[in-house]
Amino acid sequence: MISIGISEVVGATILLVIAVALSLLIFGYFYGYLESLGYSLANALSGSCEFSIMSTAFNTTGSSITSISIALYNYGSKPCGVSGVYVLNESTAYQIAVSSNCIVNPLVRLDPGQVVILKYSNLNIPYNTNYEVKVVSCDGFAAEKGLGQ
């Protein structure tokens, strides 16, 4: 009777390859989680940029939005630099203003407790009642509010 099998060395090698592959898969999953947890902890310890959109107002001419005013309030504990202002809905995003170098020259810098009104004119955005205004800070914080609210 002839029995066919694999040697102990080949079996151990296959088990080692499986163990390494599974450990890399588990490490990759938890590395992303730990990295995001580290960023959250760093923001919590250093104070984060936090602001809200108090109100938005707009003017229309015909069927186009021609100007927008946005009132921002920094309720956080550190200054916030604004890197971008957008008007968007489910299918379209209009870039109103973006800073080319947010660290050196943000669109506006909000100190804690400060209110700032951003005004943009000479726009040509098709009028839609479902638009949201989105303001993004240099460190990635974002605030949204319905247009005209």
mmCIF file of N, CA and C in Angstrom:
data_model
loop_
_atom_site.group_PDB
_atom_site.id
_atom_site.type_symbol
_atom_site.label_atom_id
_atom_site.label_comp_id
_atom_site.label_asym_id
_atom_site.label_seq_id
_atom_site.Cartn_x
_atom_site.Cartn_y
_atom_site.Cartn_z
ATOM 1 N N MET A 1 0.822 -1.153 0.000
ATOM 2 C CA MET A 1 0.000 0.000 0.000
ATOM 3 C C MET A 1 0.887 1.243 0.000
ATOM 4 N N ILE A 2 0.581 2.158 -0.907
ATOM 5 C CA ILE A 2 1.365 3.378 -1.051
ATOM 6 C C ILE A 2 0.532 4.534 -0.490
ATOM 7 N N SER A 3 1.120 5.315 0.402
ATOM 8 C CA SER A 3 0.415 6.498 0.913
ATOM 9 C C SER A 3 1.136 7.745 0.433
ATOM 10 N N ILE A 4 0.337 8.687 -0.024
ATOM 11 C CA ILE A 4 0.900 9.933 -0.545
ATOM 12 C C ILE A 4 0.570 11.044 0.457
ATOM 13 N N GLY A 5 1.544 11.868 0.782
ATOM 14 C CA GLY A 5 1.346 12.962 1.722
ATOM 15 C C GLY A 5 2.398 14.032 1.496
ATOM 16 N N ILE A 6 2.380 15.004 2.365
ATOM 17 C CA ILE A 6 3.387 16.056 2.256
ATOM 18 C C ILE A 6 4.319 15.953 3.442
ATOM 19 N N SER A 7 5.504 16.423 3.253
ATOM 20 C CA SER A 7 6.487 16.332 4.333
ATOM 21 C C SER A 7 6.192 17.364 5.416
ATOM 22 N N GLU A 8 6.800 17.168 6.561
ATOM 23 C CA GLU A 8 6.599 18.089 7.671
ATOM 24 C C GLU A 8 7.113 19.487 7.345
ATOM 25 N N VAL A 9 8.170 19.563 6.570
ATOM 26 C CA VAL A 9 8.756 20.867 6.210
ATOM 27 C C VAL A 9 7.800 21.645 5.313
ATOM 28 N N VAL A 10 7.215 20.990 4.334
ATOM 29 C CA VAL A 10 6.272 21.664 3.434
ATOM 30 C C VAL A 10 5.030 22.082 4.211
ATOM 31 N N GLY A 11 4.521 21.234 5.075
ATOM 32 C CA GLY A 11 3.354 21.559 5.883
ATOM 33 C C GLY A 11 3.609 22.739 6.798
ATOM 34 N N ALA A 12 4.758 22.764 7.439
ATOM 35 C CA ALA A 12 5.112 23.879 8.318
ATOM 36 C C ALA A 12 5.258 25.173 7.530
ATOM 37 N N THR A 13 5.818 25.090 6.337
ATOM 38 C CA THR A 13 5.976 26.277 5.483
ATOM 39 C C THR A 13 4.615 26.831 5.059
ATOM 40 N N ILE A 14 3.701 25.961 4.690
ATOM 41 C CA ILE A 14 2.361 26.416 4.294
ATOM 42 C C ILE A 14 1.659 27.077 5.482
ATOM 43 N N LEU A 15 1.743 26.479 6.660
ATOM 44 C CA LEU A 15 1.142 27.089 7.849
ATOM 45 C C LEU A 15 1.768 28.433 8.187
ATOM 46 N N LEU A 16 3.075 28.556 8.004
ATOM 47 C CA LEU A 16 3.763 29.815 8.250
ATOM 48 C C LEU A 16 3.292 30.896 7.280
ATOM 49 N N VAL A 17 3.127 30.541 6.007
ATOM 50 C CA VAL A 17 2.655 31.507 5.001
ATOM 51 C C VAL A 17 1.237 31.954 5.333
ATOM 52 N N ILE A 18 0.384 31.027 5.725
ATOM 53 C CA ILE A 18 -0.997 31.382 6.094
ATOM 54 C C ILE A 18 -0.999 32.299 7.313
ATOM 55 N N ALA A 19 -0.181 31.995 8.317
ATOM 56 C CA ALA A 19 -0.131 32.824 9.527
ATOM 57 C C ALA A 19 0.368 34.231 9.226
ATOM 58 N N VAL A 20 1.383 34.361 8.376
ATOM 59 C CA VAL A 20 1.911 35.686 8.017
ATOM 60 C C VAL A 20 0.867 36.476 7.231
ATOM 61 N N ALA A 21 0.178 35.826 6.295
ATOM 62 C CA ALA A 21 -0.844 36.515 5.501
ATOM 63 C C ALA A 21 -1.977 37.010 6.395
ATOM 64 N N LEU A 22 -2.435 36.180 7.321
ATOM 65 C CA LEU A 22 -3.496 36.606 8.231
ATOM 66 C C LEU A 22 -3.038 37.727 9.157
ATOM 67 N N SER A 23 -1.812 37.663 9.633
ATOM 68 C CA SER A 23 -1.325 38.732 10.515
ATOM 69 C C SER A 23 -1.197 40.054 9.763
ATOM 70 N N LEU A 24 -0.780 40.017 8.501
ATOM 71 C CA LEU A 24 -0.707 41.252 7.707
ATOM 72 C C LEU A 24 -2.103 41.818 7.455
ATOM 73 N N LEU A 25 -3.064 40.961 7.215
ATOM 74 C CA LEU A 25 -4.432 41.406 7.004
ATOM 75 C C LEU A 25 -4.991 42.058 8.264
ATOM 76 N N ILE A 26 -4.778 41.449 9.401
ATOM 77 C CA ILE A 26 -5.251 42.010 10.670
ATOM 78 C C ILE A 26 -4.512 43.302 10.996
ATOM 79 N N PHE A 27 -3.213 43.343 10.764
ATOM 80 C CA PHE A 27 -2.434 44.565 11.009
ATOM 81 C C PHE A 27 -2.937 45.713 10.132
ATOM 82 N N GLY A 28 -3.200 45.428 8.857
ATOM 83 C CA GLY A 28 -3.697 46.474 7.962
ATOM 84 C C GLY A 28 -5.024 47.039 8.417
ATOM 85 N N TYR A 29 -5.899 46.190 8.897
ATOM 86 C CA TYR A 29 -7.198 46.652 9.376
ATOM 87 C C TYR A 29 -7.032 47.543 10.612
ATOM 88 N N PHE A 30 -6.288 47.077 11.594
ATOM 89 C CA PHE A 30 -6.142 47.837 12.830
ATOM 90 C C PHE A 30 -5.225 49.043 12.685
ATOM 91 N N TYR A 31 -4.310 49.034 11.720
ATOM 92 C CA TYR A 31 -3.434 50.192 11.515
ATOM 93 C C TYR A 31 -4.261 51.403 11.097
ATOM 94 N N GLY A 32 -5.203 51.230 10.166
ATOM 95 C CA GLY A 32 -6.067 52.335 9.757
ATOM 96 C C GLY A 32 -6.897 52.851 10.912
ATOM 97 N N TYR A 33 -7.401 51.943 11.726
ATOM 98 C CA TYR A 33 -8.189 52.339 12.889
ATOM 99 C C TYR A 33 -7.337 53.104 13.898
ATOM 100 N N LEU A 34 -6.151 52.590 14.192
ATOM 101 C CA LEU A 34 -5.280 53.250 15.160
ATOM 102 C C LEU A 34 -4.785 54.595 14.663
ATOM 103 N N GLU A 35 -4.548 54.716 13.359
ATOM 104 C CA GLU A 35 -4.106 55.989 12.795
ATOM 105 C C GLU A 35 -5.185 57.053 12.951
ATOM 106 N N SER A 36 -6.443 56.717 12.628
ATOM 107 C CA SER A 36 -7.520 57.691 12.782
ATOM 108 C C SER A 36 -7.762 58.016 14.253
ATOM 109 N N LEU A 37 -7.605 57.027 15.115
ATOM 110 C CA LEU A 37 -7.735 57.271 16.548
ATOM 111 C C LEU A 37 -6.647 58.220 17.040
ATOM 112 N N GLY A 38 -5.430 58.079 16.505
ATOM 113 C CA GLY A 38 -4.332 58.970 16.875
ATOM 114 C C GLY A 38 -4.594 60.403 16.451
ATOM 115 N N TYR A 39 -5.132 60.609 15.235
ATOM 116 C CA TYR A 39 -5.459 61.958 14.781
ATOM 117 C C TYR A 39 -6.557 62.571 15.655
ATOM 118 N N SER A 40 -7.561 61.773 16.007
ATOM 119 C CA SER A 40 -8.635 62.280 16.857
ATOM 120 C C SER A 40 -8.104 62.674 18.223
ATOM 121 N N LEU A 41 -7.228 61.862 18.771
ATOM 122 C CA LEU A 41 -6.647 62.159 20.078
ATOM 123 C C LEU A 41 -5.776 63.409 20.023
ATOM 124 N N ALA A 42 -5.002 63.556 18.951
ATOM 125 C CA ALA A 42 -4.154 64.745 18.807
ATOM 126 C C ALA A 42 -5.009 66.002 18.713
ATOM 127 N N ASN A 43 -6.115 65.957 17.970
ATOM 128 C CA ASN A 43 -7.010 67.110 17.878
ATOM 129 C C ASN A 43 -7.668 67.408 19.219
ATOM 130 N N ALA A 44 -8.026 66.364 19.955
ATOM 131 C CA ALA A 44 -8.665 66.575 21.252
ATOM 132 C C ALA A 44 -7.704 67.224 22.242
ATOM 133 N N LEU A 45 -6.440 66.829 22.201
ATOM 134 C CA LEU A 45 -5.471 67.382 23.137
ATOM 135 C C LEU A 45 -5.035 68.791 22.767
ATOM 136 N N SER A 46 -4.967 69.080 21.475
ATOM 137 C CA SER A 46 -4.489 70.396 21.056
ATOM 138 C C SER A 46 -5.618 71.398 20.887
ATOM 139 N N GLY A 47 -6.845 70.979 20.986
ATOM 140 C CA GLY A 47 -7.969 71.856 20.694
ATOM 141 C C GLY A 47 -8.184 71.862 19.204
ATOM 142 N N SER A 48 -9.409 71.730 18.791
ATOM 143 C CA SER A 48 -9.647 71.617 17.356
ATOM 144 C C SER A 48 -10.336 72.854 16.820
ATOM 145 N N CYS A 49 -10.213 73.012 15.551
ATOM 146 C CA CYS A 49 -10.874 74.097 14.842
ATOM 147 C C CYS A 49 -12.349 73.727 14.728
ATOM 148 N N GLU A 50 -13.219 74.532 15.299
ATOM 149 C CA GLU A 50 -14.651 74.257 15.263
ATOM 150 C C GLU A 50 -15.399 75.559 15.020
ATOM 151 N N PHE A 51 -16.198 75.581 13.962
ATOM 152 C CA PHE A 51 -17.000 76.757 13.669
ATOM 153 C C PHE A 51 -18.339 76.310 13.110
ATOM 154 N N SER A 52 -19.271 77.221 13.089
ATOM 155 C CA SER A 52 -20.581 76.925 12.518
ATOM 156 C C SER A 52 -20.970 78.023 11.551
ATOM 157 N N ILE A 53 -21.841 77.675 10.639
ATOM 158 C CA ILE A 53 -22.425 78.659 9.729
ATOM 159 C C ILE A 53 -23.681 79.168 10.420
ATOM 160 N N MET A 54 -23.665 80.434 10.802
ATOM 161 C CA MET A 54 -24.815 81.005 11.502
ATOM 162 C C MET A 54 -25.978 81.218 10.544
ATOM 163 N N SER A 55 -25.680 81.786 9.379
ATOM 164 C CA SER A 55 -26.728 82.017 8.381
ATOM 165 C C SER A 55 -26.095 82.212 7.016
ATOM 166 N N THR A 56 -26.913 82.029 6.007
ATOM 167 C CA THR A 56 -26.490 82.295 4.634
ATOM 168 C C THR A 56 -27.570 83.135 3.962
ATOM 169 N N ALA A 57 -27.161 83.994 3.075
ATOM 170 C CA ALA A 57 -28.094 84.816 2.312
ATOM 171 C C ALA A 57 -27.587 84.882 0.877
ATOM 172 N N PHE A 58 -28.501 85.047 -0.062
ATOM 173 C CA PHE A 58 -28.098 85.107 -1.460
ATOM 174 C C PHE A 58 -29.014 86.027 -2.236
ATOM 175 N N ASN A 59 -28.499 86.532 -3.352
ATOM 176 C CA ASN A 59 -29.272 87.346 -4.286
ATOM 177 C C ASN A 59 -29.340 86.619 -5.614
ATOM 178 N N THR A 60 -30.465 86.795 -6.295
ATOM 179 C CA THR A 60 -30.623 86.181 -7.609
ATOM 180 C C THR A 60 -30.938 87.238 -8.645
ATOM 181 N N THR A 61 -30.556 86.946 -9.860
ATOM 182 C CA THR A 61 -30.940 87.738 -11.017
ATOM 183 C C THR A 61 -31.435 86.749 -12.055
ATOM 184 N N GLY A 62 -32.722 86.836 -12.381
ATOM 185 C CA GLY A 62 -33.286 85.848 -13.288
ATOM 186 C C GLY A 62 -33.268 84.480 -12.626
ATOM 187 N N SER A 63 -32.638 83.519 -13.264
ATOM 188 C CA SER A 63 -32.576 82.160 -12.718
ATOM 189 C C SER A 63 -31.171 81.809 -12.216
ATOM 190 N N SER A 64 -30.378 82.847 -11.860
ATOM 191 C CA SER A 64 -29.015 82.610 -11.388
ATOM 192 C C SER A 64 -28.787 83.261 -10.036
ATOM 193 N N ILE A 65 -27.999 82.592 -9.217
ATOM 194 C CA ILE A 65 -27.541 83.172 -7.955
ATOM 195 C C ILE A 65 -26.321 84.029 -8.283
ATOM 196 N N THR A 66 -26.371 85.308 -7.919
ATOM 197 C CA THR A 66 -25.300 86.228 -8.290
ATOM 198 C C THR A 66 -24.386 86.600 -7.118
ATOM 199 N N SER A 67 -24.877 86.487 -5.890
ATOM 200 C CA SER A 67 -24.026 86.789 -4.736
ATOM 201 C C SER A 67 -24.475 85.975 -3.530
ATOM 202 N N ILE A 68 -23.509 85.717 -2.641
ATOM 203 C CA ILE A 68 -23.771 84.937 -1.425
ATOM 204 C C ILE A 68 -23.039 85.590 -0.257
ATOM 205 N N SER A 69 -23.700 85.646 0.903
ATOM 206 C CA SER A 69 -23.081 86.076 2.155
ATOM 207 C C SER A 69 -23.220 84.939 3.156
ATOM 208 N N ILE A 70 -22.129 84.665 3.872
ATOM 209 C CA ILE A 70 -22.101 83.557 4.823
ATOM 210 C C ILE A 70 -21.550 84.073 6.148
ATOM 211 N N ALA A 71 -22.309 83.913 7.222
ATOM 212 C CA ALA A 71 -21.858 84.324 8.559
ATOM 213 C C ALA A 71 -21.312 83.100 9.289
ATOM 214 N N LEU A 72 -20.029 83.178 9.707
ATOM 215 C CA LEU A 72 -19.353 82.088 10.415
ATOM 216 C C LEU A 72 -19.078 82.492 11.854
ATOM 217 N N TYR A 73 -19.171 81.522 12.768
ATOM 218 C CA TYR A 73 -18.865 81.746 14.180
ATOM 219 C C TYR A 73 -17.925 80.645 14.657
ATOM 220 N N ASN A 74 -16.773 81.029 15.215
ATOM 221 C CA ASN A 74 -15.806 80.071 15.750
ATOM 222 C C ASN A 74 -16.137 79.820 17.215
ATOM 223 N N TYR A 75 -16.696 78.643 17.511
ATOM 224 C CA TYR A 75 -17.018 78.280 18.882
ATOM 225 C C TYR A 75 -15.950 77.375 19.489
ATOM 226 N N GLY A 76 -14.871 77.121 18.767
ATOM 227 C CA GLY A 76 -13.792 76.269 19.253
ATOM 228 C C GLY A 76 -12.808 77.025 20.121
ATOM 229 N N SER A 77 -11.735 76.328 20.467
ATOM 230 C CA SER A 77 -10.749 76.902 21.381
ATOM 231 C C SER A 77 -9.469 77.339 20.678
ATOM 232 N N LYS A 78 -9.408 77.213 19.362
ATOM 233 C CA LYS A 78 -8.216 77.664 18.645
ATOM 234 C C LYS A 78 -8.620 78.376 17.360
ATOM 235 N N PRO A 79 -7.741 79.198 16.809
ATOM 236 C CA PRO A 79 -8.060 79.904 15.565
ATOM 237 C C PRO A 79 -8.281 78.929 14.414
ATOM 238 N N CYS A 80 -9.156 79.318 13.500
ATOM 239 C CA CYS A 80 -9.472 78.484 12.334
ATOM 240 C C CYS A 80 -9.169 79.262 11.060
ATOM 241 N N GLY A 81 -8.423 78.646 10.173
ATOM 242 C CA GLY A 81 -8.231 79.193 8.843
ATOM 243 C C GLY A 81 -9.186 78.497 7.893
ATOM 244 N N VAL A 82 -9.875 79.254 7.063
ATOM 245 C CA VAL A 82 -10.828 78.681 6.106
ATOM 246 C C VAL A 82 -10.117 78.436 4.790
ATOM 247 N N SER A 83 -10.240 77.212 4.288
ATOM 248 C CA SER A 83 -9.551 76.853 3.050
ATOM 249 C C SER A 83 -10.452 76.815 1.836
ATOM 250 N N GLY A 84 -11.771 76.638 2.023
ATOM 251 C CA GLY A 84 -12.638 76.550 0.853
ATOM 252 C C GLY A 84 -14.091 76.812 1.179
ATOM 253 N N VAL A 85 -14.807 77.365 0.191
ATOM 254 C CA VAL A 85 -16.248 77.620 0.294
ATOM 255 C C VAL A 85 -16.894 77.020 -0.951
ATOM 256 N N TYR A 86 -17.950 76.221 -0.728
ATOM 257 C CA TYR A 86 -18.604 75.518 -1.827
ATOM 258 C C TYR A 86 -20.114 75.642 -1.695
ATOM 259 N N VAL A 87 -20.800 75.583 -2.824
ATOM 260 C CA VAL A 87 -22.249 75.456 -2.873
ATOM 261 C C VAL A 87 -22.504 74.149 -3.601
ATOM 262 N N LEU A 88 -23.303 73.280 -2.987
ATOM 263 C CA LEU A 88 -23.490 71.953 -3.575
ATOM 264 C C LEU A 88 -24.887 71.414 -3.326
ATOM 265 N N ASN A 89 -25.253 70.441 -4.166
ATOM 266 C CA ASN A 89 -26.455 69.647 -3.950
ATOM 267 C C ASN A 89 -26.094 68.200 -4.223
ATOM 268 N N GLU A 90 -27.066 67.331 -4.458
ATOM 269 C CA GLU A 90 -26.785 65.914 -4.631
ATOM 270 C C GLU A 90 -25.907 65.613 -5.844
ATOM 271 N N SER A 91 -25.992 66.437 -6.870
ATOM 272 C CA SER A 91 -25.293 66.107 -8.120
ATOM 273 C C SER A 91 -24.223 67.101 -8.550
ATOM 274 N N THR A 92 -24.201 68.288 -7.988
ATOM 275 C CA THR A 92 -23.297 69.332 -8.468
ATOM 276 C C THR A 92 -22.631 70.045 -7.302
ATOM 277 N N ALA A 93 -21.366 70.391 -7.501
ATOM 278 C CA ALA A 93 -20.641 71.190 -6.517
ATOM 279 C C ALA A 93 -20.038 72.398 -7.231
ATOM 280 N N TYR A 94 -20.297 73.584 -6.709
ATOM 281 C CA TYR A 94 -19.734 74.820 -7.254
ATOM 282 C C TYR A 94 -18.692 75.335 -6.272
ATOM 283 N N GLN A 95 -17.504 75.531 -6.771
ATOM 284 C CA GLN A 95 -16.413 76.071 -5.957
ATOM 285 C C GLN A 95 -16.531 77.585 -5.965
ATOM 286 N N ILE A 96 -16.783 78.164 -4.801
ATOM 287 C CA ILE A 96 -16.916 79.615 -4.696
ATOM 288 C C ILE A 96 -15.551 80.249 -4.482
ATOM 289 N N ALA A 97 -14.783 79.720 -3.522
ATOM 290 C CA ALA A 97 -13.442 80.241 -3.251
ATOM 291 C C ALA A 97 -12.608 79.143 -2.609
ATOM 292 N N VAL A 98 -11.324 79.085 -2.988
ATOM 293 C CA VAL A 98 -10.394 78.107 -2.423
ATOM 294 C C VAL A 98 -9.055 78.797 -2.224
ATOM 295 N N SER A 99 -8.419 78.523 -1.092
ATOM 296 C CA SER A 99 -7.101 79.067 -0.812
ATOM 297 C C SER A 99 -6.044 78.211 -1.496
ATOM 298 N N SER A 100 -5.082 78.854 -2.143
ATOM 299 C CA SER A 100 -4.012 78.103 -2.803
ATOM 300 C C SER A 100 -2.972 77.613 -1.801
ATOM 301 N N ASN A 101 -2.793 78.332 -0.698
ATOM 302 C CA ASN A 101 -1.876 77.910 0.358
ATOM 303 C C ASN A 101 -2.532 78.255 1.692
ATOM 304 N N CYS A 102 -3.198 77.290 2.255
ATOM 305 C CA CYS A 102 -4.023 77.534 3.437
ATOM 306 C C CYS A 102 -3.213 77.929 4.666
ATOM 307 N N ILE A 103 -2.015 77.425 4.804
ATOM 308 C CA ILE A 103 -1.212 77.723 5.988
ATOM 309 C C ILE A 103 -0.775 79.189 5.984
ATOM 310 N N VAL A 104 -0.293 79.664 4.857
ATOM 311 C CA VAL A 104 0.216 81.031 4.754
ATOM 312 C C VAL A 104 -0.903 82.039 4.500
ATOM 313 N N ASN A 105 -1.843 81.667 3.637
ATOM 314 C CA ASN A 105 -2.844 82.628 3.195
ATOM 315 C C ASN A 105 -4.234 81.991 3.123
ATOM 316 N N PRO A 106 -4.888 81.740 4.281
ATOM 317 C CA PRO A 106 -6.247 81.199 4.229
ATOM 318 C C PRO A 106 -7.227 82.253 3.716
ATOM 319 N N LEU A 107 -8.421 81.814 3.332
ATOM 320 C CA LEU A 107 -9.434 82.770 2.873
ATOM 321 C C LEU A 107 -9.777 83.762 3.984
ATOM 322 N N VAL A 108 -9.909 83.267 5.202
ATOM 323 C CA VAL A 108 -10.157 84.106 6.373
ATOM 324 C C VAL A 108 -9.673 83.333 7.592
ATOM 325 N N ARG A 109 -9.250 84.049 8.616
ATOM 326 C CA ARG A 109 -8.827 83.402 9.862
ATOM 327 C C ARG A 109 -9.794 83.840 10.959
ATOM 328 N N LEU A 110 -10.428 82.854 11.593
ATOM 329 C CA LEU A 110 -11.385 83.107 12.673
ATOM 330 C C LEU A 110 -10.718 82.833 14.017
ATOM 331 N N ASP A 111 -10.718 83.797 14.904
ATOM 332 C CA ASP A 111 -10.236 83.587 16.260
ATOM 333 C C ASP A 111 -11.373 83.009 17.102
ATOM 334 N N PRO A 112 -11.073 82.361 18.224
ATOM 335 C CA PRO A 112 -12.140 81.824 19.069
ATOM 336 C C PRO A 112 -13.125 82.917 19.486
ATOM 337 N N GLY A 113 -14.423 82.624 19.327
ATOM 338 C CA GLY A 113 -15.468 83.585 19.681
ATOM 339 C C GLY A 113 -15.751 84.641 18.626
ATOM 340 N N GLN A 114 -15.048 84.620 17.519
ATOM 341 C CA GLN A 114 -15.197 85.653 16.490
ATOM 342 C C GLN A 114 -16.277 85.277 15.477
ATOM 343 N N VAL A 115 -16.979 86.297 14.982
ATOM 344 C CA VAL A 115 -17.951 86.143 13.897
ATOM 345 C C VAL A 115 -17.401 86.868 12.679
ATOM 346 N N VAL A 116 -17.434 86.208 11.525
ATOM 347 C CA VAL A 116 -16.955 86.792 10.270
ATOM 348 C C VAL A 116 -18.026 86.573 9.204
ATOM 349 N N ILE A 117 -18.222 87.567 8.369
ATOM 350 C CA ILE A 117 -19.153 87.438 7.252
ATOM 351 C C ILE A 117 -18.354 87.394 5.958
ATOM 352 N N LEU A 118 -18.503 86.302 5.238
ATOM 353 C CA LEU A 118 -17.859 86.144 3.936
ATOM 354 C C LEU A 118 -18.843 86.600 2.875
ATOM 355 N N LYS A 119 -18.373 87.437 1.943
ATOM 356 C CA LYS A 119 -19.241 87.940 0.872
ATOM 357 C C LYS A 119 -18.604 87.619 -0.472
ATOM 358 N N TYR A 120 -19.379 87.008 -1.340
ATOM 359 C CA TYR A 120 -18.912 86.667 -2.685
ATOM 360 C C TYR A 120 -19.940 87.160 -3.691
ATOM 361 N N SER A 121 -19.457 87.871 -4.706
ATOM 362 C CA SER A 121 -20.347 88.409 -5.731
ATOM 363 C C SER A 121 -19.834 87.986 -7.108
ATOM 364 N N ASN A 122 -20.516 88.445 -8.130
ATOM 365 C CA ASN A 122 -20.204 88.106 -9.526
ATOM 366 C C ASN A 122 -20.246 86.597 -9.761
ATOM 367 N N LEU A 123 -21.199 85.926 -9.120
ATOM 368 C CA LEU A 123 -21.379 84.491 -9.304
ATOM 369 C C LEU A 123 -22.402 84.255 -10.406
ATOM 370 N N ASN A 124 -22.386 83.095 -10.968
ATOM 371 C CA ASN A 124 -23.382 82.710 -11.971
ATOM 372 C C ASN A 124 -23.731 81.239 -11.747
ATOM 373 N N ILE A 125 -24.470 80.984 -10.665
ATOM 374 C CA ILE A 125 -24.859 79.628 -10.299
ATOM 375 C C ILE A 125 -26.343 79.468 -10.597
ATOM 376 N N PRO A 126 -26.720 78.440 -11.338
ATOM 377 C CA PRO A 126 -28.155 78.238 -11.604
ATOM 378 C C PRO A 126 -28.936 78.110 -10.291
ATOM 379 N N TYR A 127 -30.046 78.815 -10.197
ATOM 380 C CA TYR A 127 -30.811 78.827 -8.953
ATOM 381 C C TYR A 127 -31.456 77.463 -8.703
ATOM 382 N N ASN A 128 -31.297 76.970 -7.474
ATOM 383 C CA ASN A 128 -31.892 75.711 -7.048
ATOM 384 C C ASN A 128 -32.153 75.838 -5.561
ATOM 385 N N THR A 129 -33.325 75.410 -5.108
ATOM 386 C CA THR A 129 -33.671 75.564 -3.691
ATOM 387 C C THR A 129 -33.037 74.499 -2.810
ATOM 388 N N ASN A 130 -32.401 73.497 -3.388
ATOM 389 C CA ASN A 130 -31.833 72.408 -2.596
ATOM 390 C C ASN A 130 -30.334 72.539 -2.358
ATOM 391 N N TYR A 131 -29.767 73.706 -2.517
ATOM 392 C CA TYR A 131 -28.332 73.869 -2.327
ATOM 393 C C TYR A 131 -27.956 73.895 -0.849
ATOM 394 N N GLU A 132 -26.759 73.396 -0.557
ATOM 395 C CA GLU A 132 -26.132 73.487 0.754
ATOM 396 C C GLU A 132 -24.863 74.312 0.586
ATOM 397 N N VAL A 133 -24.538 75.121 1.581
ATOM 398 C CA VAL A 133 -23.274 75.845 1.606
ATOM 399 C C VAL A 133 -22.336 75.048 2.509
ATOM 400 N N LYS A 134 -21.128 74.779 2.030
ATOM 401 C CA LYS A 134 -20.144 74.020 2.799
ATOM 402 C C LYS A 134 -18.886 74.858 2.921
ATOM 403 N N VAL A 135 -18.411 75.047 4.154
ATOM 404 C CA VAL A 135 -17.183 75.783 4.431
ATOM 405 C C VAL A 135 -16.222 74.810 5.094
ATOM 406 N N VAL A 136 -14.987 74.740 4.569
ATOM 407 C CA VAL A 136 -13.989 73.782 5.039
ATOM 408 C C VAL A 136 -12.800 74.542 5.616
ATOM 409 N N SER A 137 -12.301 74.061 6.768
ATOM 410 C CA SER A 137 -11.145 74.698 7.401
ATOM 411 C C SER A 137 -9.854 74.071 6.885
ATOM 412 N N CYS A 138 -8.752 74.692 7.231
ATOM 413 C CA CYS A 138 -7.435 74.196 6.814
ATOM 414 C C CYS A 138 -7.112 72.833 7.404
ATOM 415 N N ASP A 139 -7.647 72.527 8.597
ATOM 416 C CA ASP A 139 -7.362 71.225 9.195
ATOM 417 C C ASP A 139 -8.446 70.189 8.915
ATOM 418 N N GLY A 140 -9.360 70.496 7.999
ATOM 419 C CA GLY A 140 -10.327 69.507 7.554
ATOM 420 C C GLY A 140 -11.704 69.575 8.190
ATOM 421 N N PHE A 141 -11.913 70.451 9.158
ATOM 422 C CA PHE A 141 -13.237 70.591 9.751
ATOM 423 C C PHE A 141 -14.168 71.205 8.707
ATOM 424 N N ALA A 142 -15.408 70.752 8.652
ATOM 425 C CA ALA A 142 -16.364 71.276 7.671
ATOM 426 C C ALA A 142 -17.689 71.583 8.356
ATOM 427 N N ALA A 143 -18.335 72.664 7.914
ATOM 428 C CA ALA A 143 -19.658 73.033 8.397
ATOM 429 C C ALA A 143 -20.554 73.198 7.190
ATOM 430 N N GLU A 144 -21.805 72.782 7.302
ATOM 431 C CA GLU A 144 -22.765 72.905 6.211
ATOM 432 C C GLU A 144 -24.061 73.514 6.714
ATOM 433 N N LYS A 145 -24.725 74.226 5.818
ATOM 434 C CA LYS A 145 -26.031 74.797 6.123
ATOM 435 C C LYS A 145 -26.760 75.023 4.807
ATOM 436 N N GLY A 146 -28.058 74.887 4.844
ATOM 437 C CA GLY A 146 -28.869 75.123 3.645
ATOM 438 C C GLY A 146 -28.755 76.551 3.167
ATOM 439 N N LEU A 147 -28.777 76.729 1.875
ATOM 440 C CA LEU A 147 -28.684 78.083 1.292
ATOM 441 C C LEU A 147 -29.939 78.865 1.653
ATOM 442 N N GLY A 148 -29.739 80.053 2.202
ATOM 443 C CA GLY A 148 -30.856 80.914 2.586
ATOM 444 C C GLY A 148 -31.387 80.623 3.981
ATOM 445 N N GLN A 149 -30.686 79.829 4.747
ATOM 446 C CA GLN A 149 -31.143 79.508 6.115
ATOM 447 C C GLN A 149 -30.297 80.219 7.146
#
